[in-house]
Short mmCIF file of C-alpha atoms in Angstrom, two decimals:
data_model
loop_
_atom_site.label_atom_id
_atom_site.label_comp_id
_atom_site.label_asym_id
_atom_site.label_seq_id
_atom_site.Cartn_x
_atom_site.Cartn_y
_atom_site.Cartn_z
CA MET A 128 10.49 65.48 -46.64
CA ALA A 129 13.68 63.79 -45.50
CA ALA A 130 14.68 60.65 -47.38
CA SER A 131 14.19 57.36 -45.54
CA GLU A 132 17.11 55.44 -44.07
CA VAL A 133 16.75 52.76 -46.73
CA LEU A 134 16.74 55.18 -49.66
CA THR A 135 19.64 57.21 -48.25
CA LYS A 136 21.80 54.14 -47.69
CA ALA A 137 21.02 52.72 -51.12
CA GLN A 138 22.01 56.01 -52.74
CA GLN A 139 25.23 56.08 -50.71
CA ALA A 140 25.93 52.49 -51.70
CA GLN A 141 25.58 53.34 -55.38
CA VAL A 142 28.25 56.02 -55.03
CA ALA A 143 30.45 53.64 -53.05
CA ALA A 144 30.05 50.92 -55.69
CA ARG A 145 31.55 53.17 -58.37
CA ALA A 146 34.54 53.92 -56.16
CA LEU A 147 34.92 50.31 -55.05
CA ALA A 148 35.07 49.13 -58.67
CA GLN A 149 38.29 51.13 -59.03
CA ILE A 150 39.96 49.66 -55.95
CA ASP A 151 42.70 47.17 -56.85
CA ALA A 152 42.66 43.56 -55.71
CA THR A 153 45.66 44.03 -53.41
CA THR A 154 43.83 46.68 -51.39
CA ARG A 155 40.63 44.63 -51.24
CA ASN A 156 42.51 41.54 -50.05
CA ALA A 157 44.36 43.54 -47.41
CA ALA A 158 41.01 44.86 -46.21
CA LEU A 159 39.67 41.31 -45.88
CA LEU A 160 42.62 40.38 -43.68
CA LYS A 161 42.17 43.48 -41.55
CA MET A 162 38.45 42.69 -41.19
CA ALA A 163 39.29 39.14 -40.04
CA ASP A 164 41.67 40.46 -37.41
CA ALA A 165 39.11 43.01 -36.26
CA LEU A 166 36.49 40.31 -35.65
CA VAL A 167 38.84 38.39 -33.37
CA GLU A 168 40.04 41.54 -31.59
CA ASN A 169 36.43 42.59 -30.93
CA LYS A 170 35.06 39.14 -30.05
CA ASP A 171 34.04 40.13 -26.52
CA TYR A 172 31.97 43.03 -27.87
CA LEU A 173 30.41 40.84 -30.57
CA ILE A 174 29.55 38.04 -28.12
CA ALA A 175 28.03 40.52 -25.65
CA GLU A 176 25.78 41.99 -28.37
CA ASN A 177 24.90 38.51 -29.59
CA THR A 178 23.97 37.45 -26.05
CA ARG A 179 21.33 40.18 -26.00
CA ASP A 180 19.76 38.62 -29.10
CA VAL A 181 20.02 35.05 -27.80
CA GLU A 182 18.44 35.90 -24.46
CA ALA A 183 15.57 37.74 -26.14
CA ALA A 184 15.05 34.85 -28.58
CA ARG A 185 14.91 32.28 -25.78
CA ALA A 186 12.51 34.45 -23.81
CA GLY A 187 10.31 34.61 -26.89
CA GLY A 188 10.19 30.82 -27.24
CA THR A 189 12.42 30.49 -30.32
CA ALA A 190 13.22 26.85 -31.15
CA GLU A 191 16.68 25.62 -30.13
CA PRO A 192 17.86 24.80 -33.68
CA LEU A 193 17.26 28.44 -34.59
CA ILE A 194 19.00 29.56 -31.40
CA ASP A 195 21.96 27.47 -32.54
CA ARG A 196 22.05 29.34 -35.86
CA LEU A 197 21.88 32.65 -34.01
CA MET A 198 24.55 32.04 -31.38
CA LEU A 199 28.09 33.37 -31.57
CA ASN A 200 31.03 32.28 -29.45
CA ALA A 201 34.80 32.67 -29.66
CA GLU A 202 35.18 29.52 -31.75
CA ARG A 203 32.53 30.57 -34.27
CA ILE A 204 33.96 34.07 -34.56
CA ALA A 205 37.40 32.58 -35.19
CA GLY A 206 35.84 30.42 -37.92
CA ILE A 207 34.17 33.45 -39.52
CA ALA A 208 37.50 35.28 -39.45
CA ASP A 209 39.30 32.30 -41.01
CA ALA A 210 36.72 32.29 -43.82
CA LEU A 211 37.59 35.91 -44.60
CA ARG A 212 41.29 35.06 -44.62
CA GLN A 213 40.64 32.17 -46.98
CA LEU A 214 38.61 34.52 -49.18
CA ALA A 215 41.59 36.86 -49.41
CA ARG A 216 43.64 33.97 -50.81
CA GLU A 217 41.10 33.13 -53.52
CA THR A 218 41.72 34.18 -57.12
CA ASP A 219 40.20 37.58 -57.83
CA PRO A 220 37.46 37.20 -60.45
CA ILE A 221 37.23 40.89 -61.39
CA GLY A 222 38.82 41.55 -64.76
CA THR A 223 39.08 37.84 -65.59
CA VAL A 224 38.75 37.33 -69.35
CA THR A 225 36.12 34.68 -70.11
CA GLU A 226 36.23 35.01 -73.89
CA GLY A 227 38.47 36.63 -76.48
CA ARG A 228 38.35 36.52 -80.28
CA THR A 229 38.63 38.59 -83.41
CA LEU A 230 35.38 39.14 -85.31
CA TYR A 231 34.94 38.85 -89.07
CA ASN A 232 35.40 42.62 -89.39
CA GLY A 233 38.66 42.76 -87.46
CA LEU A 234 37.17 44.00 -84.17
CA LYS A 235 38.92 42.44 -81.19
CA LEU A 236 36.23 41.26 -78.78
CA THR A 237 36.94 40.56 -75.12
CA ARG A 238 34.45 39.46 -72.49
CA LEU A 239 35.47 39.98 -68.87
CA ARG A 240 34.04 39.77 -65.37
CA VAL A 241 32.88 42.97 -63.68
CA PRO A 242 31.10 43.78 -60.39
CA LEU A 243 27.31 43.69 -60.21
CA GLY A 244 27.27 47.06 -58.42
CA VAL A 245 25.08 47.22 -55.31
CA VAL A 246 24.18 43.88 -53.75
CA ALA A 247 21.46 43.85 -51.09
CA MET A 248 20.82 40.93 -48.75
CA ILE A 249 17.78 40.20 -46.63
CA TYR A 250 18.39 37.44 -44.11
CA GLU A 251 17.23 36.11 -40.78
CA ALA A 252 18.92 34.83 -37.62
CA ARG A 253 22.37 34.11 -39.06
CA PRO A 254 25.02 36.64 -37.87
CA ASN A 255 27.70 34.81 -39.87
CA VAL A 256 25.87 35.84 -43.04
CA THR A 257 26.81 39.43 -42.24
CA ALA A 258 30.49 38.62 -42.57
CA ASP A 259 29.99 36.23 -45.50
CA ALA A 260 28.08 38.85 -47.47
CA ALA A 261 30.49 41.66 -46.62
CA GLY A 262 33.52 39.56 -47.54
CA LEU A 263 32.15 38.16 -50.79
CA CYS A 264 30.86 41.53 -51.93
CA LEU A 265 34.21 43.15 -51.16
CA LYS A 266 36.15 40.43 -52.97
CA THR A 267 34.00 41.06 -56.06
CA ALA A 268 34.13 44.87 -55.68
CA ASN A 269 30.41 45.24 -54.96
CA ALA A 270 28.92 47.63 -52.42
CA CYS A 271 26.75 45.82 -49.88
CA VAL A 272 23.49 46.78 -48.17
CA LEU A 273 22.35 44.36 -45.46
CA ARG A 274 18.92 43.88 -43.94
CA GLY A 275 19.20 41.39 -41.11
CA GLY A 276 16.26 39.99 -39.18
CA SER A 277 15.13 41.54 -35.90
CA LEU A 278 15.99 38.32 -34.04
CA ALA A 279 19.71 39.00 -34.66
CA ASN A 280 19.57 42.79 -34.74
CA TYR A 281 22.28 43.54 -32.14
CA SER A 282 24.53 40.82 -33.57
CA ASN A 283 24.24 42.05 -37.14
CA LEU A 284 24.69 45.73 -36.39
CA SER A 285 27.72 45.16 -34.16
CA MET A 286 29.38 42.90 -36.73
CA THR A 287 28.67 45.39 -39.52
CA LYS A 288 30.26 48.15 -37.43
CA VAL A 289 33.44 46.15 -36.82
CA LEU A 290 33.78 45.05 -40.45
CA TYR A 291 32.98 48.47 -41.90
CA GLU A 292 35.46 50.36 -39.73
CA ALA A 293 38.22 47.84 -40.47
CA GLY A 294 37.53 48.15 -44.19
CA VAL A 295 37.64 51.93 -44.21
CA ALA A 296 40.88 51.86 -42.20
CA ALA A 297 42.30 49.62 -44.93
CA GLY A 298 41.45 52.11 -47.69
CA LEU A 299 37.92 51.19 -48.76
CA PRO A 300 35.48 53.96 -49.72
CA LYS A 301 32.94 55.37 -47.31
CA ASN A 302 29.62 53.46 -47.21
CA TRP A 303 31.04 50.36 -48.91
CA LEU A 304 29.11 48.28 -46.34
CA GLN A 305 25.89 49.28 -44.58
CA SER A 306 23.15 47.67 -42.51
CA ILE A 307 19.59 48.92 -42.27
CA GLU A 308 19.12 49.71 -38.59
CA THR A 309 15.38 50.23 -38.29
CA THR A 310 13.36 47.14 -37.41
CA ASP A 311 10.29 48.52 -39.20
CA ARG A 312 9.12 45.85 -41.67
CA ALA A 313 8.21 48.56 -44.17
CA ALA A 314 11.92 49.15 -44.63
CA THR A 315 12.32 45.64 -46.02
CA THR A 316 9.63 46.20 -48.62
CA GLU A 317 11.16 49.53 -49.55
CA LEU A 318 14.56 47.93 -50.09
CA MET A 319 12.99 45.35 -52.40
CA GLN A 320 11.62 48.07 -54.66
CA LEU A 321 14.56 50.42 -55.19
CA VAL A 322 14.84 49.96 -58.92
CA GLY A 323 17.91 51.68 -60.28
CA LEU A 324 19.72 51.63 -56.94
CA ILE A 325 19.83 47.93 -56.00
CA ASP A 326 21.36 45.79 -58.74
CA VAL A 327 20.50 42.44 -57.19
CA LEU A 328 18.66 41.34 -54.05
CA ILE A 329 19.46 38.04 -52.34
CA PRO A 330 17.05 36.76 -49.66
CA ARG A 331 18.42 34.09 -47.35
CA GLY A 332 16.15 32.46 -44.81
CA SER A 333 12.77 30.82 -44.37
CA ALA A 334 10.22 29.89 -46.98
CA SER A 335 8.05 32.82 -45.93
CA LEU A 336 10.93 35.26 -46.39
CA ILE A 337 11.71 33.92 -49.85
CA ARG A 338 8.04 34.00 -50.84
CA SER A 339 7.57 37.55 -49.54
CA THR A 340 10.61 38.72 -51.46
CA ILE A 341 9.46 37.16 -54.72
CA GLU A 342 5.98 38.64 -54.34
CA ASN A 343 7.09 42.16 -53.41
CA ALA A 344 10.43 42.79 -55.09
CA LYS A 345 10.78 45.01 -58.14
CA VAL A 346 14.55 44.61 -58.33
CA PRO A 347 16.25 41.44 -59.65
CA VAL A 348 16.15 38.61 -57.07
CA ILE A 349 18.18 35.43 -56.65
CA GLU A 350 16.22 32.87 -54.59
CA THR A 351 18.24 31.02 -51.97
CA GLY A 352 18.06 28.90 -48.94
CA GLU A 353 14.74 27.08 -48.61
CA GLY A 354 15.59 23.41 -48.38
CA ASN A 355 12.99 20.64 -48.42
CA CYS A 356 15.76 18.09 -49.08
CA HIS A 357 15.20 14.36 -49.62
CA LEU A 358 16.91 11.06 -48.94
CA TYR A 359 15.74 8.19 -51.16
CA ILE A 360 16.59 4.66 -50.01
CA HIS A 361 16.48 2.29 -52.98
CA LYS A 362 15.90 -1.44 -52.51
CA ASP A 363 19.56 -2.06 -53.48
CA ALA A 364 20.98 0.37 -50.90
CA ASP A 365 24.02 -0.67 -48.87
CA LYS A 366 22.36 -1.19 -45.48
CA SER A 367 25.48 -0.09 -43.60
CA MET A 368 25.17 3.41 -45.08
CA ILE A 369 21.54 4.06 -44.15
CA VAL A 370 21.75 4.98 -40.46
CA PRO A 371 24.97 7.06 -40.62
CA ILE A 372 23.78 9.10 -43.61
CA ALA A 373 20.21 9.56 -42.40
CA ILE A 374 21.32 10.65 -38.92
CA ASN A 375 24.01 12.98 -40.24
CA ALA A 376 21.75 14.56 -42.84
CA LYS A 377 18.88 15.09 -40.36
CA THR A 378 20.37 15.64 -36.92
CA GLN A 379 23.86 17.13 -37.23
CA ARG A 380 22.36 20.62 -37.68
CA PRO A 381 18.61 20.30 -38.23
CA GLY A 382 18.12 24.05 -38.59
CA VAL A 383 20.18 24.44 -41.78
CA CYS A 384 18.90 24.38 -45.35
CA ASN A 385 20.91 21.33 -46.49
CA ALA A 386 19.50 19.04 -43.78
CA ILE A 387 17.04 16.44 -45.07
CA GLU A 388 13.36 16.97 -44.30
CA SER A 389 11.93 13.88 -46.01
CA ILE A 390 12.90 10.24 -46.55
CA LEU A 391 11.54 8.02 -49.32
CA ILE A 392 12.08 4.25 -49.21
CA ASP A 393 11.19 1.46 -51.59
CA GLU A 394 8.12 -0.26 -50.18
CA GLU A 395 9.27 -3.79 -51.02
CA ALA A 396 12.43 -3.28 -48.93
CA ALA A 397 11.00 -1.14 -46.11
CA ALA A 398 10.66 -4.00 -43.62
CA LEU A 399 14.33 -4.89 -44.14
CA LEU A 400 15.96 -1.48 -44.53
CA ALA A 401 13.86 0.88 -42.40
CA PRO A 402 13.82 -0.50 -38.81
CA ASP A 403 17.36 0.39 -37.72
CA MET A 404 17.00 3.85 -39.22
CA LEU A 405 13.64 4.46 -37.55
CA VAL A 406 15.00 3.41 -34.17
CA ALA A 407 18.07 5.64 -34.61
CA LEU A 408 15.90 8.63 -35.53
CA ALA A 409 13.74 8.06 -32.44
CA GLU A 410 16.86 7.81 -30.27
CA HIS A 411 17.89 11.22 -31.62
CA LYS A 412 14.49 12.60 -30.58
CA VAL A 413 13.27 13.07 -34.16
CA VAL A 414 9.49 13.21 -34.63
CA ILE A 415 8.60 10.96 -37.56
CA HIS A 416 5.67 12.00 -39.78
CA ALA A 417 5.02 8.59 -41.31
CA ASP A 418 2.83 7.27 -44.09
CA GLU A 419 0.60 4.27 -43.28
CA THR A 420 3.27 1.63 -43.96
CA ILE A 421 5.99 3.31 -41.90
CA PHE A 422 3.56 4.22 -39.12
CA ALA A 423 2.44 0.59 -38.85
CA LEU A 424 6.06 -0.56 -38.81
CA ALA A 425 6.89 1.92 -36.04
CA GLN A 426 3.99 0.68 -33.91
CA GLU A 427 5.05 -2.91 -34.50
CA LEU A 428 8.62 -2.17 -33.40
CA GLY A 429 7.24 -0.36 -30.34
CA GLY A 430 9.13 1.34 -27.55
CA GLU A 431 10.43 4.88 -27.98
CA LEU A 432 9.86 4.60 -31.74
CA ALA A 433 6.11 4.03 -31.42
CA ALA A 434 5.80 7.30 -29.48
CA ALA A 435 8.00 9.18 -31.98
CA ALA A 436 5.81 8.32 -35.00
CA VAL A 437 2.73 10.30 -36.00
CA LYS A 438 0.61 9.93 -39.11
CA ALA A 439 1.71 12.17 -41.95
CA THR A 440 -0.62 14.52 -43.81
CA GLU A 441 -0.34 15.80 -47.37
CA GLU A 442 1.20 19.02 -46.02
CA ASP A 443 4.13 17.11 -44.54
CA TRP A 444 5.57 16.19 -47.94
CA GLY A 445 6.29 19.84 -48.73
CA ARG A 446 7.37 21.04 -45.28
CA GLU A 447 10.77 22.41 -44.32
CA TYR A 448 10.79 21.59 -40.60
CA LEU A 449 14.18 23.11 -39.66
CA ASP A 450 13.90 21.05 -36.50
CA LEU A 451 14.06 17.45 -35.24
CA GLU A 452 11.15 16.35 -37.41
CA ILE A 453 11.04 14.40 -40.66
CA SER A 454 8.50 12.90 -43.05
CA ILE A 455 8.90 9.33 -44.34
CA LYS A 456 7.00 7.77 -47.24
CA CYS A 457 7.17 4.46 -49.06
CA VAL A 458 7.36 4.51 -52.86
CA SER A 459 7.05 1.85 -55.53
CA GLY A 460 10.49 2.52 -56.97
CA VAL A 461 12.85 5.08 -58.44
CA ALA A 462 10.29 6.49 -60.89
CA GLU A 463 7.86 7.40 -58.11
CA ALA A 464 10.70 8.70 -55.94
CA ILE A 465 11.87 11.05 -58.69
CA GLU A 466 8.33 12.23 -59.38
CA HIS A 467 7.69 12.87 -55.67
CA ILE A 468 10.93 14.81 -55.25
CA ASN A 469 10.40 16.94 -58.34
CA THR A 470 6.87 17.70 -57.10
CA TYR A 471 7.53 18.52 -53.45
CA SER A 472 11.19 19.55 -53.16
CA THR A 473 12.50 23.10 -53.20
CA HIS A 474 15.17 21.99 -55.70
CA HIS A 475 17.98 22.35 -53.17
CA SER A 476 19.71 19.02 -52.39
CA GLU A 477 18.60 15.39 -52.77
CA THR A 478 20.42 12.08 -52.32
CA ILE A 479 19.93 8.43 -53.26
CA LEU A 480 21.33 5.36 -51.50
CA SER A 481 21.74 2.55 -54.00
CA GLN A 482 24.38 0.17 -55.34
CA ASP A 483 22.57 -0.20 -58.67
CA TYR A 484 24.41 1.84 -61.30
CA ALA A 485 21.46 2.31 -63.65
CA THR A 486 19.20 3.51 -60.83
CA VAL A 487 21.80 5.94 -59.52
CA SER A 488 22.42 7.30 -63.02
CA ARG A 489 18.72 7.85 -63.59
CA PHE A 490 18.30 9.60 -60.24
CA LEU A 491 21.26 11.92 -60.84
CA ARG A 492 20.01 12.70 -64.33
CA GLU A 493 16.29 13.22 -63.70
CA VAL A 494 16.08 14.87 -60.27
CA ASP A 495 15.73 18.61 -60.89
CA SER A 496 17.65 20.13 -57.99
CA SER A 497 20.76 22.27 -57.65
CA ALA A 498 22.78 19.47 -55.98
CA VAL A 499 22.02 15.76 -56.43
CA TYR A 500 24.04 13.12 -54.57
CA ALA A 501 24.50 9.37 -54.57
CA ASN A 502 25.49 7.51 -51.41
CA ALA A 503 26.38 10.62 -49.41
CA SER A 504 24.81 13.12 -47.03
CA THR A 505 23.19 16.29 -48.37
CA ARG A 506 25.05 18.25 -45.68
CA PHE A 507 27.92 18.81 -48.13
CA THR A 508 25.97 21.38 -50.15
CA ASP A 509 28.08 24.32 -49.12
CA GLY A 510 30.43 26.70 -50.93
CA ALA A 511 33.45 25.78 -48.82
CA GLU A 512 32.78 22.04 -49.15
CA PHE A 513 32.50 22.45 -52.93
CA GLY A 514 35.83 24.28 -53.06
CA LEU A 515 34.21 27.60 -53.92
CA GLY A 516 35.33 29.37 -50.75
CA ALA A 517 32.70 31.28 -48.80
CA GLU A 518 29.22 31.47 -50.30
CA ILE A 519 26.58 34.18 -50.41
CA GLY A 520 23.83 31.54 -50.37
CA ILE A 521 22.58 28.47 -52.20
CA SER A 522 20.47 29.34 -55.19
CA THR A 523 17.46 27.11 -55.86
CA GLN A 524 16.56 28.83 -59.14
CA LYS A 525 18.08 28.46 -62.60
CA LEU A 526 18.98 32.10 -63.40
CA HIS A 527 21.46 33.79 -62.81
CA ALA A 528 23.17 31.18 -60.62
CA ARG A 529 22.32 27.75 -59.22
CA GLY A 530 23.63 25.89 -56.19
CA PRO A 531 26.25 27.31 -53.79
CA MET A 532 27.00 30.84 -54.96
CA GLY A 533 30.68 31.71 -54.76
CA LEU A 534 32.57 34.62 -56.24
CA ASP A 535 31.61 34.19 -59.90
CA ALA A 536 27.90 34.39 -58.98
CA LEU A 537 28.47 37.93 -57.68
CA THR A 538 29.84 39.18 -60.96
CA SER A 539 28.44 40.06 -64.34
CA THR A 540 30.30 40.34 -67.63
CA LYS A 541 30.80 43.04 -70.18
CA PHE A 542 32.20 43.11 -73.70
CA THR A 543 35.01 45.40 -74.78
CA LEU A 544 35.74 45.83 -78.48
CA GLU A 545 38.83 47.37 -80.06
CA GLY A 546 38.95 48.39 -83.69
CA ASP A 547 40.90 50.46 -86.17
CA GLY A 548 38.19 52.46 -87.85
CA GLN A 549 35.53 49.83 -88.63
CA ILE A 550 32.04 51.00 -89.53
CA ARG A 551 29.01 48.82 -90.19
CA GLY A 552 27.74 48.73 -93.71
#
């Protein structure tokens, strides 16, 4: 029986990974630059293939925020290319010495960064992830196997083709980058279970994708992406910050994982601090899933806001809407806010608005998420914004990486030891 596409490509990737680990940084950086140029040179082809996906998604009733994540245009392709060029300028982590010392017995111990090997990614309607994954894996000398979602199938396959051919032309080994072409869902499960061939699997997408990966994978997994992010408005918040931060964090790009999905506000200050924010959310066409206090306030204020507010259910506190919807709940203070966030969040990004130093310090210390802010939008949780360059995803777990995952997160370490005849007694 012939091997499946998934198995064949994983086996090819393992061979490529060994060759790629021997490719010097100069060649890998030159390949990144050639890949960037190829994206721009082939933009008409990429946009045409992407249009096929966008038209099919719209015909299927896909929500506009997800269409926005799917869509490519000349400006976005130029941005993706610039990210690859920036990546080429980043310091190469491979071979970096993280520790060096002489042991009691005279052995010289060195610990250095090495590639992981074969990195597989499963992701949904984000064509830019194709380039991000390819570039980051190349920079860290890892072979890359991609499994994009069917919604972006033409976009992902065309971008993989352009990037792969540019890389090979620049001296990279055959099969250094591959995409699984079949849309059969069984292929995804198979990829998750290729122990010994896939060194790490990174899912990037919806809660259901992350959950399915965790439940079915037999290879090591790094959880990323799901973002039930919170804004907590303390009674001592600077009122001038509330509307700009709430609107930016919710409406700038509602379909991304670092957009807020829930707002908590101190009950004793809700009547003073909430009205302008509620009106602004309604003006931005945000559906407000409100607790009893906020719902009553919305009805009292009336107008467009009264129509925008619906009564929240228990399920709303844990929902990642990825759309122009938000839940809002009153709390008794910072202790309840922290408890609520640690209970319902996905441990992605949370922020507090407060001018009280002790309250801010407690929030930053006790909230158990990968990025915790004070007096700023959660939309900054991003590898480039953190100065890490491009990112492979945002990890919401605690092992092996947490938060935006840059180059170091795609490496492992190994020890080398040099002696002069030592034996252990």
